[in-house]
CSV table of N, CA and C in Angstrom, one decimal:
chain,number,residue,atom,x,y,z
A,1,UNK,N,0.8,-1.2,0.0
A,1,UNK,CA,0.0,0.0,0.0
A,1,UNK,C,0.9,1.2,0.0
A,2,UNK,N,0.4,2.2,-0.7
A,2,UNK,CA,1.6,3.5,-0.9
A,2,UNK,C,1.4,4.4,0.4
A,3,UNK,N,0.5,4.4,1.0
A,3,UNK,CA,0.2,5.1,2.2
A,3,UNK,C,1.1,4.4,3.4
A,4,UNK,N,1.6,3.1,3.2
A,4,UNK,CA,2.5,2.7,4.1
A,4,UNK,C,3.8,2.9,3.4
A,5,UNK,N,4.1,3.0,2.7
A,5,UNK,CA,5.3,2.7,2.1
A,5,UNK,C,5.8,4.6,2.9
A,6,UNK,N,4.7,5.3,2.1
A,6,UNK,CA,5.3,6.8,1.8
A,6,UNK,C,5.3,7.6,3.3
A,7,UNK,N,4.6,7.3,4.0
A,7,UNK,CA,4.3,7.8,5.0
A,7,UNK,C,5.4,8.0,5.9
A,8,UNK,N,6.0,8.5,6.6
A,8,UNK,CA,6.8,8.8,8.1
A,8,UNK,C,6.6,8.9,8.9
A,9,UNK,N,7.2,7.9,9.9
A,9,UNK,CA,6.9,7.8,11.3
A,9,UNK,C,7.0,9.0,12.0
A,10,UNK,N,7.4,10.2,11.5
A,10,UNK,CA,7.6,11.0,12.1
A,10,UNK,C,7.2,12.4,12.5
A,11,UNK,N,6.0,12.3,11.1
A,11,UNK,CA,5.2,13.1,11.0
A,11,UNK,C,4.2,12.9,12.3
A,12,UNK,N,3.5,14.2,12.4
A,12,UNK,CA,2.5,14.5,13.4
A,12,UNK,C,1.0,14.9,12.3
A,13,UNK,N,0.0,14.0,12.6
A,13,UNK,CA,-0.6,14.6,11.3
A,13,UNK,C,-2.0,14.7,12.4
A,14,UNK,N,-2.6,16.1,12.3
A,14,UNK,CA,-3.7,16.4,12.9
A,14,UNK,C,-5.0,16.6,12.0
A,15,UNK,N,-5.9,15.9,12.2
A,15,UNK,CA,-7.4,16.3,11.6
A,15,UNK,C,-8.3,17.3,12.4
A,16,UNK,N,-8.3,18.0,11.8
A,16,UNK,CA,-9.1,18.9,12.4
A,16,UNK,C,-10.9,19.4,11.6
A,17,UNK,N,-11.1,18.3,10.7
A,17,UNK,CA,-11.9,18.0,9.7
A,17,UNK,C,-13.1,17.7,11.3
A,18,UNK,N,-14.4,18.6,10.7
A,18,UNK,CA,-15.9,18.5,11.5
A,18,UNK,C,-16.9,17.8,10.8
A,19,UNK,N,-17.6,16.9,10.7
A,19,UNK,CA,-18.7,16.7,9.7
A,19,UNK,C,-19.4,17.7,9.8
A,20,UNK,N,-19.8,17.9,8.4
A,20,UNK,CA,-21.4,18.4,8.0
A,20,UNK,C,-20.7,20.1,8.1
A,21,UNK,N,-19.2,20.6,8.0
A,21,UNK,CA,-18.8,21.8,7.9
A,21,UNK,C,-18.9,22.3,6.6
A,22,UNK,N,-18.9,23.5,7.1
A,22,UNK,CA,-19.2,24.5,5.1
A,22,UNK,C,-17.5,25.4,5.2
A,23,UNK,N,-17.5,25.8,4.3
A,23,UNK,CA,-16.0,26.9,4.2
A,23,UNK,C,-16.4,27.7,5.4
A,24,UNK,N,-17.7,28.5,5.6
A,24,UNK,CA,-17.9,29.5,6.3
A,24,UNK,C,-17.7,29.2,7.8
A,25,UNK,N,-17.9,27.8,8.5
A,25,UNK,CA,-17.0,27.0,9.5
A,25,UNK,C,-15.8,27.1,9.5
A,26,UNK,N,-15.1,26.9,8.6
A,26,UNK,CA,-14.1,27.0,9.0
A,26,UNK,C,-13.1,28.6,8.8
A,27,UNK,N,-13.4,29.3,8.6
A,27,UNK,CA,-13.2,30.9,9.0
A,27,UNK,C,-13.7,30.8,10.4
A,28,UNK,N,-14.3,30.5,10.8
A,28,UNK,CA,-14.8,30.4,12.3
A,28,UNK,C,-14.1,30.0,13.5
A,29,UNK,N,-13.5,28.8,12.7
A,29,UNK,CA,-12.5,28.4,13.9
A,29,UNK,C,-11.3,28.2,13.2
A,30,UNK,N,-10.9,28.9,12.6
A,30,UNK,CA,-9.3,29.1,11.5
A,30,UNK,C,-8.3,29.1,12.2
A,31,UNK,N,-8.4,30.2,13.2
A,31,UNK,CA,-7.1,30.8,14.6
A,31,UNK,C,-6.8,29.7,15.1
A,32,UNK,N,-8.2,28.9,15.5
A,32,UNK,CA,-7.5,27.8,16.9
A,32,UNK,C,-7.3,26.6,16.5
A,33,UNK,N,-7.8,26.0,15.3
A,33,UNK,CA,-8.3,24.8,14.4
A,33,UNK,C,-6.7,24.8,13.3
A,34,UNK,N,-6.1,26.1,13.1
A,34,UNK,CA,-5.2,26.1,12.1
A,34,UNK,C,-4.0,26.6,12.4
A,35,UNK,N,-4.2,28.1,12.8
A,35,UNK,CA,-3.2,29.0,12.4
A,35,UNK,C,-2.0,28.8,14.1
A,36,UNK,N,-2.7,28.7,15.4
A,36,UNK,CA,-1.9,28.3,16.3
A,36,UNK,C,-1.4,26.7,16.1
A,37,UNK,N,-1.6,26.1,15.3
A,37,UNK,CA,-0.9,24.7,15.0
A,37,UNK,C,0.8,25.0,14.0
A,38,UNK,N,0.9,25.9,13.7
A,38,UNK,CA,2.0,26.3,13.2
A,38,UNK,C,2.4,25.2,12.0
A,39,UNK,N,1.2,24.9,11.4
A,39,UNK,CA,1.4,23.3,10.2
A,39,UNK,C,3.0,24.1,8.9
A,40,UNK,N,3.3,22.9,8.9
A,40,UNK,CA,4.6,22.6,8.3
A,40,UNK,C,3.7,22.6,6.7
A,41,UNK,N,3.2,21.5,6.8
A,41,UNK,CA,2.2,21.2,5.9
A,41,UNK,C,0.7,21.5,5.9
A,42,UNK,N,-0.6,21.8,5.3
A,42,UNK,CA,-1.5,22.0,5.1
A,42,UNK,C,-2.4,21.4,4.3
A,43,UNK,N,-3.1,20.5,4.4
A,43,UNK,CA,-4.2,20.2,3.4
A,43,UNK,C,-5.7,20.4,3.8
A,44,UNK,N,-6.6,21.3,2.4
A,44,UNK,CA,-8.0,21.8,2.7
A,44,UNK,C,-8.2,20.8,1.9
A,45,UNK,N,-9.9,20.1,2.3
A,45,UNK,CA,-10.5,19.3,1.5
A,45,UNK,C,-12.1,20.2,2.2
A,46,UNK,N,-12.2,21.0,1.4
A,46,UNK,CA,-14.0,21.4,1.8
A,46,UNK,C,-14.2,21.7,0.6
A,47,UNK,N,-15.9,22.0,0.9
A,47,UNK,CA,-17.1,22.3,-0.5
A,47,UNK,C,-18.3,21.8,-0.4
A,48,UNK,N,-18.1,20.3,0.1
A,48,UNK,CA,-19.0,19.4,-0.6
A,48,UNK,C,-20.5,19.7,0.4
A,49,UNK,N,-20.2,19.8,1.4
A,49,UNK,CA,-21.4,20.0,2.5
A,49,UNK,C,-22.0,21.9,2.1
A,50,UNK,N,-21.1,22.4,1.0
A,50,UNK,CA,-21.5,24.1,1.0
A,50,UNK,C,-23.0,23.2,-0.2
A,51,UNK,N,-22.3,22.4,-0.7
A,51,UNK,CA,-23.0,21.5,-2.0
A,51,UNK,C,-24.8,21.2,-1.3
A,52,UNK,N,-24.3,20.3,-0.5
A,52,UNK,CA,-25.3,19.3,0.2
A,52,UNK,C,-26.3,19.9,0.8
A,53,UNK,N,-25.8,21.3,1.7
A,53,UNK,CA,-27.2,21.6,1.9
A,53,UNK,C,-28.3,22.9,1.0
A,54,UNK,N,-27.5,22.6,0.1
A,54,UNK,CA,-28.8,23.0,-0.8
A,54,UNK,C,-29.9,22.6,-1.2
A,55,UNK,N,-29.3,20.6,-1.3
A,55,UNK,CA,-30.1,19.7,-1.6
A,55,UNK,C,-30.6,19.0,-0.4
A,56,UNK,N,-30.4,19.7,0.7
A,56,UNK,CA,-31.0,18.5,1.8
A,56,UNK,C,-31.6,19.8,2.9
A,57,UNK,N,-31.6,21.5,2.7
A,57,UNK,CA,-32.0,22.4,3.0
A,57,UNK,C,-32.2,23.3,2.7
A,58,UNK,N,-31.9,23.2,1.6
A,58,UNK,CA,-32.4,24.7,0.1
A,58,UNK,C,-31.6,26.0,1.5
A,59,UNK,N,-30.7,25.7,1.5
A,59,UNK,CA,-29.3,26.3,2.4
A,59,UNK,C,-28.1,26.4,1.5
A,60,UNK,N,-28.7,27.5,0.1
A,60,UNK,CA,-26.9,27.7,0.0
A,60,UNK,C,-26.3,28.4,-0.3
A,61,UNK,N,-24.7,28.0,-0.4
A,61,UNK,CA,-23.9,29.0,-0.2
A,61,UNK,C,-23.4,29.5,-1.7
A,62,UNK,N,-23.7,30.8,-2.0
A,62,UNK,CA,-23.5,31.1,-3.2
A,62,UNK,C,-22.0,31.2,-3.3
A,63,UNK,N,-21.6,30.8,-4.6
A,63,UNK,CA,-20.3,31.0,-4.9
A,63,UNK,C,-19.3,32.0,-4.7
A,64,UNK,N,-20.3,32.9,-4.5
A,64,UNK,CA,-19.0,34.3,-4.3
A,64,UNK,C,-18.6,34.5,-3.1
A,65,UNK,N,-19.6,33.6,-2.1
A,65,UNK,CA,-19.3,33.4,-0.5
A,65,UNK,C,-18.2,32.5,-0.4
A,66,UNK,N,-18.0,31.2,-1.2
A,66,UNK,CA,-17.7,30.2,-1.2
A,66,UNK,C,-16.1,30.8,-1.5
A,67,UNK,N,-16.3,31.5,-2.3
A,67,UNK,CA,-14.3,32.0,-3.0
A,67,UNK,C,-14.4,32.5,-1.7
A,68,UNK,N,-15.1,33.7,-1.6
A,68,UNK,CA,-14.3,34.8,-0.3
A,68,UNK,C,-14.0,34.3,0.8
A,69,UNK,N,-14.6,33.2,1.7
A,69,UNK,CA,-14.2,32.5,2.6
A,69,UNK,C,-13.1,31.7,2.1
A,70,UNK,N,-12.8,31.1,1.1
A,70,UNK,CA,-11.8,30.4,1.0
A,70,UNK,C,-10.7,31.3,1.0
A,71,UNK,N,-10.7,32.2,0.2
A,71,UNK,CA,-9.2,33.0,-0.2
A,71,UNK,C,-9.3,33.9,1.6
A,72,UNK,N,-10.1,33.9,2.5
A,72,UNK,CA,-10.0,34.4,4.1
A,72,UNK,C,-9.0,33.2,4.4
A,73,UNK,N,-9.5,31.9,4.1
A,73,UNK,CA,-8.7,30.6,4.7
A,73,UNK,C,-6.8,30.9,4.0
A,74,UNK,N,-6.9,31.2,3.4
A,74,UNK,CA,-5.8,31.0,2.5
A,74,UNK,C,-4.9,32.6,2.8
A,75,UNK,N,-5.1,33.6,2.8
A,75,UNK,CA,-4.6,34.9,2.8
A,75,UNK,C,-4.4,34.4,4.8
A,76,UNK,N,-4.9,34.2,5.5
A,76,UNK,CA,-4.7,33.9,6.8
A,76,UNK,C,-3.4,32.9,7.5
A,77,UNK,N,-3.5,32.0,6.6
A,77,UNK,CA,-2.1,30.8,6.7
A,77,UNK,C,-0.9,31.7,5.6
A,78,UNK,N,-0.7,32.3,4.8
A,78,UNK,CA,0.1,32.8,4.2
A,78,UNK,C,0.6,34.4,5.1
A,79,UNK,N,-0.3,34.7,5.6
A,79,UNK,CA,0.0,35.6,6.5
A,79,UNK,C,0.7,35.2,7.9
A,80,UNK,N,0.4,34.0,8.1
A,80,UNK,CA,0.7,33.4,10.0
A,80,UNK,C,1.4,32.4,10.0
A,81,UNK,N,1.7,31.5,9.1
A,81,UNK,CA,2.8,30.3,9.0
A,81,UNK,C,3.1,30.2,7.7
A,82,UNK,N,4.3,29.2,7.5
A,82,UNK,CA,5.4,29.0,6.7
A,82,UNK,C,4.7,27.5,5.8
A,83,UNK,N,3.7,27.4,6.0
A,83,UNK,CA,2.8,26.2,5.7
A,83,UNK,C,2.7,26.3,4.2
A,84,UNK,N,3.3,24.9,3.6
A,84,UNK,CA,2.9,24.7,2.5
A,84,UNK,C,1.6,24.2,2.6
A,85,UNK,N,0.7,24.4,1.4
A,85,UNK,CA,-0.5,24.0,1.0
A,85,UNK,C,-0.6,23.0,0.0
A,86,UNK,N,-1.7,22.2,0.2
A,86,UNK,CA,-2.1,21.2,-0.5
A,86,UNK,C,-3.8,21.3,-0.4
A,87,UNK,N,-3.8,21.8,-1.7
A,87,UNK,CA,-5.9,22.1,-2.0
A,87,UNK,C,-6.2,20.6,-2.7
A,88,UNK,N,-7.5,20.3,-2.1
A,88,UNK,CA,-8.1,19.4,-3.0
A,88,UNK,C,-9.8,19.9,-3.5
A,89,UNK,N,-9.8,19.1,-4.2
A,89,UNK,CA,-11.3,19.0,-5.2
A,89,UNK,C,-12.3,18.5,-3.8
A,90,UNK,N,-13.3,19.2,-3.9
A,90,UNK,CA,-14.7,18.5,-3.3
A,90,UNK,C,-14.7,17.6,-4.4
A,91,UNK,N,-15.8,16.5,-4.3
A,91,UNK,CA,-16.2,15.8,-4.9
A,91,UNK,C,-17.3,15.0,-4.6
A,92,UNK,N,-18.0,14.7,-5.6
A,92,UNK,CA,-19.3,13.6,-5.5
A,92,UNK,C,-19.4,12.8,-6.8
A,93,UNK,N,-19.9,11.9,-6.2
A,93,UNK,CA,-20.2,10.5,-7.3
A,93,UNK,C,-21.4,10.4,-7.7
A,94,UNK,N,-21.7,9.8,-8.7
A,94,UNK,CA,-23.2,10.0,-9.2
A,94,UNK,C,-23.8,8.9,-8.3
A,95,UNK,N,-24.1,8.9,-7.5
A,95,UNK,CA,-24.5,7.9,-6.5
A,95,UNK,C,-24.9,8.0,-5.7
A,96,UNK,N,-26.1,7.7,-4.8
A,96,UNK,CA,-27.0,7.6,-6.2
A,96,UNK,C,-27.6,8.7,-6.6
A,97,UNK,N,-28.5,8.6,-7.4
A,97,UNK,CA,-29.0,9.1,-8.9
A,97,UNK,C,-29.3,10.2,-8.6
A,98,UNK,N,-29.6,10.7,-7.5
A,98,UNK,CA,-29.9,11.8,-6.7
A,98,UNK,C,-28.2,13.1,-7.3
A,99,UNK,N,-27.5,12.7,-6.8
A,99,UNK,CA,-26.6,12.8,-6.8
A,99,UNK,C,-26.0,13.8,-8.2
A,100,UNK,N,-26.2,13.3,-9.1
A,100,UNK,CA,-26.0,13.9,-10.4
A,100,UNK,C,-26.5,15.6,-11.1
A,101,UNK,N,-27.7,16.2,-9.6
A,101,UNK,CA,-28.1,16.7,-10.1
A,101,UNK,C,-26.9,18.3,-9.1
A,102,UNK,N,-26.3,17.1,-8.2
A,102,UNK,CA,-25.8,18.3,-7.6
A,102,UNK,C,-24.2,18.8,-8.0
A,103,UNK,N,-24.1,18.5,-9.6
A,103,UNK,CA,-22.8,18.8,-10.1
A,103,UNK,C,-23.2,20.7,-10.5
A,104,UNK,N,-24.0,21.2,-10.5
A,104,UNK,CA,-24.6,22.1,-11.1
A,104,UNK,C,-23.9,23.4,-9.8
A,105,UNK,N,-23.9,22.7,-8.7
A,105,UNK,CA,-23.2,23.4,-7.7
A,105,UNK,C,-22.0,22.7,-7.4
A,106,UNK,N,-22.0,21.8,-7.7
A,106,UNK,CA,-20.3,21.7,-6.9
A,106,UNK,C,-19.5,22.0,-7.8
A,107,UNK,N,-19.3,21.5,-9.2
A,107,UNK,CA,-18.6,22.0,-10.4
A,107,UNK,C,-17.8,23.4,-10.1
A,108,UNK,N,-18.9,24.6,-9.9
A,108,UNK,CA,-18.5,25.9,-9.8
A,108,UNK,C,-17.5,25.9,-8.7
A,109,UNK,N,-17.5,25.1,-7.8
A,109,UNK,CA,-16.6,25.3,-6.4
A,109,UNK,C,-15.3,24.2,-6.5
A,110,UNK,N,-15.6,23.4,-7.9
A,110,UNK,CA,-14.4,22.6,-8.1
A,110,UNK,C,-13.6,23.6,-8.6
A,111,UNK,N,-14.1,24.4,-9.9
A,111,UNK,CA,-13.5,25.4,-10.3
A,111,UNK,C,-12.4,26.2,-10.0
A,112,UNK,N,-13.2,26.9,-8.9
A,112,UNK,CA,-12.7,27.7,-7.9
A,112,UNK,C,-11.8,27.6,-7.1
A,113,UNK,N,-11.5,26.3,-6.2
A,113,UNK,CA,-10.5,25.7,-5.7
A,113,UNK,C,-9.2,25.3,-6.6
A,114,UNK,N,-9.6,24.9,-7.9
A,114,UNK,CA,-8.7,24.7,-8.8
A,114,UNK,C,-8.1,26.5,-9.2
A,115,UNK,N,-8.9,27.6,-9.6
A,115,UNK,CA,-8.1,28.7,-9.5
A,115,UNK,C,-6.9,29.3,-8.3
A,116,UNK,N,-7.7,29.0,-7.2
A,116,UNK,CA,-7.1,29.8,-6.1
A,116,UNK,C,-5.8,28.7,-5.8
A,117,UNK,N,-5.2,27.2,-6.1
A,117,UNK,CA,-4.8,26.3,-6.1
A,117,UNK,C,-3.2,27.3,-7.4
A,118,UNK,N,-3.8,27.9,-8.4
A,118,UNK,CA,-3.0,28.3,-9.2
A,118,UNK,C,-2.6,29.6,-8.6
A,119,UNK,N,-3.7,30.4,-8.5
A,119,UNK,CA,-3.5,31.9,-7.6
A,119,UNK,C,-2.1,31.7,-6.3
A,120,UNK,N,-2.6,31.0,-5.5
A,120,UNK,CA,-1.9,30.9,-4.8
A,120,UNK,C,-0.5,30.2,-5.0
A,121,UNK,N,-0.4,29.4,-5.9
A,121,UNK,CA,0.9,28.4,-6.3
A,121,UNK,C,0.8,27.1,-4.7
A,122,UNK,N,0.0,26.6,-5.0
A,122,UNK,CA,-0.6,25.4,-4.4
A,122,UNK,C,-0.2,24.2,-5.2
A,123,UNK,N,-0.1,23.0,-4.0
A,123,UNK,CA,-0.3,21.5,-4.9
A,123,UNK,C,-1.5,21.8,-4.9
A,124,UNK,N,-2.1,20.9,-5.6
A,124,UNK,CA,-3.7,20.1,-5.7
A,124,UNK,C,-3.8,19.0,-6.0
A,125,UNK,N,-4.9,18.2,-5.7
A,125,UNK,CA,-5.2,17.0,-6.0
A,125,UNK,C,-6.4,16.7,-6.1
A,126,UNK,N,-6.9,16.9,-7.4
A,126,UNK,CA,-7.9,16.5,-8.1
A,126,UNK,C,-8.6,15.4,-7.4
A,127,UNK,N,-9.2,15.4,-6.4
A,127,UNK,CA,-10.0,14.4,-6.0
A,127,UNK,C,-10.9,14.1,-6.8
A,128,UNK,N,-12.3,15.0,-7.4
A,128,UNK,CA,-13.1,14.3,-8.0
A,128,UNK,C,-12.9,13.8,-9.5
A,129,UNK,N,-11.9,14.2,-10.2
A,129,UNK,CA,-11.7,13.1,-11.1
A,129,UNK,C,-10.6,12.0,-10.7
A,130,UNK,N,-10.0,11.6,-9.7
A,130,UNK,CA,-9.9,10.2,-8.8
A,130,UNK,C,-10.6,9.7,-8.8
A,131,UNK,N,-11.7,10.5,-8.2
A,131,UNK,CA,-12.8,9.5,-7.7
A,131,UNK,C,-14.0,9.1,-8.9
A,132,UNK,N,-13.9,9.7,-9.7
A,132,UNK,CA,-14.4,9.3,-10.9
A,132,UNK,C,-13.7,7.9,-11.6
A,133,UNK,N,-12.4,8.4,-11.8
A,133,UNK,CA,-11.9,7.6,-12.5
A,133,UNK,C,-11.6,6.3,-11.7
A,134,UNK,N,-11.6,6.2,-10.4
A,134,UNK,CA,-11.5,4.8,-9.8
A,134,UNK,C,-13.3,4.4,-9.4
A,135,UNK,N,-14.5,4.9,-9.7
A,135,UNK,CA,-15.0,4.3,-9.9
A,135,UNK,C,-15.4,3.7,-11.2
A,136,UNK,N,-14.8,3.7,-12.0
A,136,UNK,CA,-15.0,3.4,-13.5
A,136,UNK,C,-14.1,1.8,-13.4
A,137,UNK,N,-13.6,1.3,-11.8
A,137,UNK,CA,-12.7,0.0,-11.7
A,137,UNK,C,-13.6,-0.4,-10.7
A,138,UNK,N,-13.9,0.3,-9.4
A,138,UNK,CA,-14.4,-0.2,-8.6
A,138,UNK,C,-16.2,-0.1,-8.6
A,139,UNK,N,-16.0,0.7,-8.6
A,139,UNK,CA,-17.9,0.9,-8.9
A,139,UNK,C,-18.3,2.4,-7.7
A,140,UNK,N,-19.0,3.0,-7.7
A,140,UNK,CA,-19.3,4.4,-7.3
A,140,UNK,C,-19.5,4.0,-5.7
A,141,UNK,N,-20.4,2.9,-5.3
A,141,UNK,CA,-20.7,2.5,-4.0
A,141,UNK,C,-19.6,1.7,-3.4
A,142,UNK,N,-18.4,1.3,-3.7
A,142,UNK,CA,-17.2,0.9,-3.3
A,142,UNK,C,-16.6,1.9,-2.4
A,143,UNK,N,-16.7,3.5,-3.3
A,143,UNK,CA,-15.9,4.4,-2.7
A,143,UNK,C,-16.7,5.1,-1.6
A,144,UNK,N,-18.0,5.3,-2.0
A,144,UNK,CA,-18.6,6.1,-1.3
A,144,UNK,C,-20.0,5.9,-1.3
A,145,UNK,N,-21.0,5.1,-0.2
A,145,UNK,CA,-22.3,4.4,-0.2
A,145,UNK,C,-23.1,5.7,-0.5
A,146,UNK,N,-22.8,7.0,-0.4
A,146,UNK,CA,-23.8,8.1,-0.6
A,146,UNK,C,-23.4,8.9,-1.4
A,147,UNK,N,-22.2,8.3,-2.0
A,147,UNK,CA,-21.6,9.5,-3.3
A,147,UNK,C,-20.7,10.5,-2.3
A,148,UNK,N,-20.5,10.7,-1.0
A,148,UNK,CA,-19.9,11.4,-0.9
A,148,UNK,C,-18.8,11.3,0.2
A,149,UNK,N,-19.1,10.5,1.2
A,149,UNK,CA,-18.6,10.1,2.7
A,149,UNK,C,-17.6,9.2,2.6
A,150,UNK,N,-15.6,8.5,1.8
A,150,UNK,CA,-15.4,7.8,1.9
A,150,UNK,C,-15.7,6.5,2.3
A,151,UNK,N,-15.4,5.6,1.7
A,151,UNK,CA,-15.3,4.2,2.2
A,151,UNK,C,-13.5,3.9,2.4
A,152,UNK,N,-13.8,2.9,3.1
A,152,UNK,CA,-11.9,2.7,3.7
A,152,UNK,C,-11.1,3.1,2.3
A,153,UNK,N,-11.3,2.0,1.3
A,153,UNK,CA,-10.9,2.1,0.2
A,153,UNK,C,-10.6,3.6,-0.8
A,154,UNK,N,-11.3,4.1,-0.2
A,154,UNK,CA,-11.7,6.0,-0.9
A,154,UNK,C,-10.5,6.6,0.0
A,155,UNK,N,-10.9,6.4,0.9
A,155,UNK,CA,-9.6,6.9,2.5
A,155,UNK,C,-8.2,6.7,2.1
A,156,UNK,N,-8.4,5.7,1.3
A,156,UNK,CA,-6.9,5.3,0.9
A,156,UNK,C,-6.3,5.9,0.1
A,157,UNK,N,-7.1,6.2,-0.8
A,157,UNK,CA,-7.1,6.5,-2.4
A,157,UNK,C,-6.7,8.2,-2.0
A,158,UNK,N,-7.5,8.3,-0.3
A,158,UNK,CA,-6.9,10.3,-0.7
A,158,UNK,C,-5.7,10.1,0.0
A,159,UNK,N,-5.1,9.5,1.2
A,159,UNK,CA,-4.5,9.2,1.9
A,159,UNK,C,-3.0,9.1,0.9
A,160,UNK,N,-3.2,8.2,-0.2
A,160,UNK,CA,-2.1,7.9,-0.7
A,160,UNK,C,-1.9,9.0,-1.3
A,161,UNK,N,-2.9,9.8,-2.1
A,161,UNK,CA,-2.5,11.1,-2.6
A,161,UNK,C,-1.9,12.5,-2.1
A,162,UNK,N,-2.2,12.5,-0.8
A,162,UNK,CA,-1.9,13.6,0.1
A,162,UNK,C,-0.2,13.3,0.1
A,163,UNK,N,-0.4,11.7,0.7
A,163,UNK,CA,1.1,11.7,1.1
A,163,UNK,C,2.4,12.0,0.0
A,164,UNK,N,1.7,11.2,-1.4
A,164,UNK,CA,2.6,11.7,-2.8
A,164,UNK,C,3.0,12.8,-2.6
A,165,UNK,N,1.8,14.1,-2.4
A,165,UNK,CA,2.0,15.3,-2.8
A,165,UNK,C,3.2,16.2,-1.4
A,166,UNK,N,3.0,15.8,-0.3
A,166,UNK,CA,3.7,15.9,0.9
A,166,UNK,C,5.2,15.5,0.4
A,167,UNK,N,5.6,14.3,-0.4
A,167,UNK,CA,6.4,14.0,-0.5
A,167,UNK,C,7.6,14.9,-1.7
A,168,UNK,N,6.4,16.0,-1.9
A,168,UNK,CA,7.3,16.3,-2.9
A,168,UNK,C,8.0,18.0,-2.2
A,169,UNK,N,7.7,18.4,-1.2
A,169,UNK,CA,8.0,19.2,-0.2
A,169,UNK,C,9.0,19.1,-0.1
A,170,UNK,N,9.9,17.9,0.3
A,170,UNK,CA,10.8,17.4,1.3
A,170,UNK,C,12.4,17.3,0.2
């Protein structure tokens, strides 16, 4: 497994990931959640819950909220630590069927992440075409029983990717 191979025993790796958080969460608790962690390294994975409660509470977060909180996330760590960055893709699977209709909003915020990934001179790691393209091997409910929540196997799949891209820091 590359996640064991690549990994270091020496790293200190903190999650500080909430379920069911939007970007505008995490401006919230950025200070104590990020910026006093003094990270060496950095990886964002949000969006998908800015996505979800649109479709599960006609709650959403328009895109121009969605940048400005991000680029607050990002102007904040470049201001307060020496933290390289690693942005990823939100992402969802068409799975189920439900699922498909909510590219209409995440798309824009895949976008987005992908500009400010350039803006800022960021790694990134295309999570949803990963997850696209390894369901096209494993099947969409392999990775993710709701299209969106890893499965171990999905875990792995970002796990290994993070650590690739960490690896190229060093």
């Amino acid at each position: 497994l590359v996640a064991e191979r690549l990994c270091d025993p020496n790293w200190d790796v903190v999650n500080r990931g909430v379920s069911g958080n939007r970007v505008r969460d995490l401006v919230n608790r950025w200070k104590e959640d990020c910026l006093v962690l003094r990270p060496d390294v950095l990886t964002i994975l949000i969006g998908i819950n800015n996505c979800w409660r649109k479709y599960d509470s006609n709650d959403e977060t328009p895109i121009a909220d969605f940048e400005r909180d991000y680029v607050f996330l990002l102007d904040q760590v470049r201001a307060n630590t020496e933290a390289k960055i690693i942005l990823m893709e939100p992402f969802v699977l068409p799975y189920p069927d439900d699922r498909r209709t909510w590219r209409e909003t995440l798309d824009p915020e895949i976008q987005t992440v992908r500009a400010l990934a350039r803006e800022y001179k960021t790694r990134l790691i295309p999570l949803d075409a990963l997850f696209a393209k390894a369901s096209l091997e494993y099947g969409c409910a392999a990775l993710a029983a709701d299209g969106v929540h890893p499965t171990h196997r999905a875990a792995r799949l970002i796990a290994d990717n993070v650590i690739k891209k960490i690896r190229l820091f060093l």
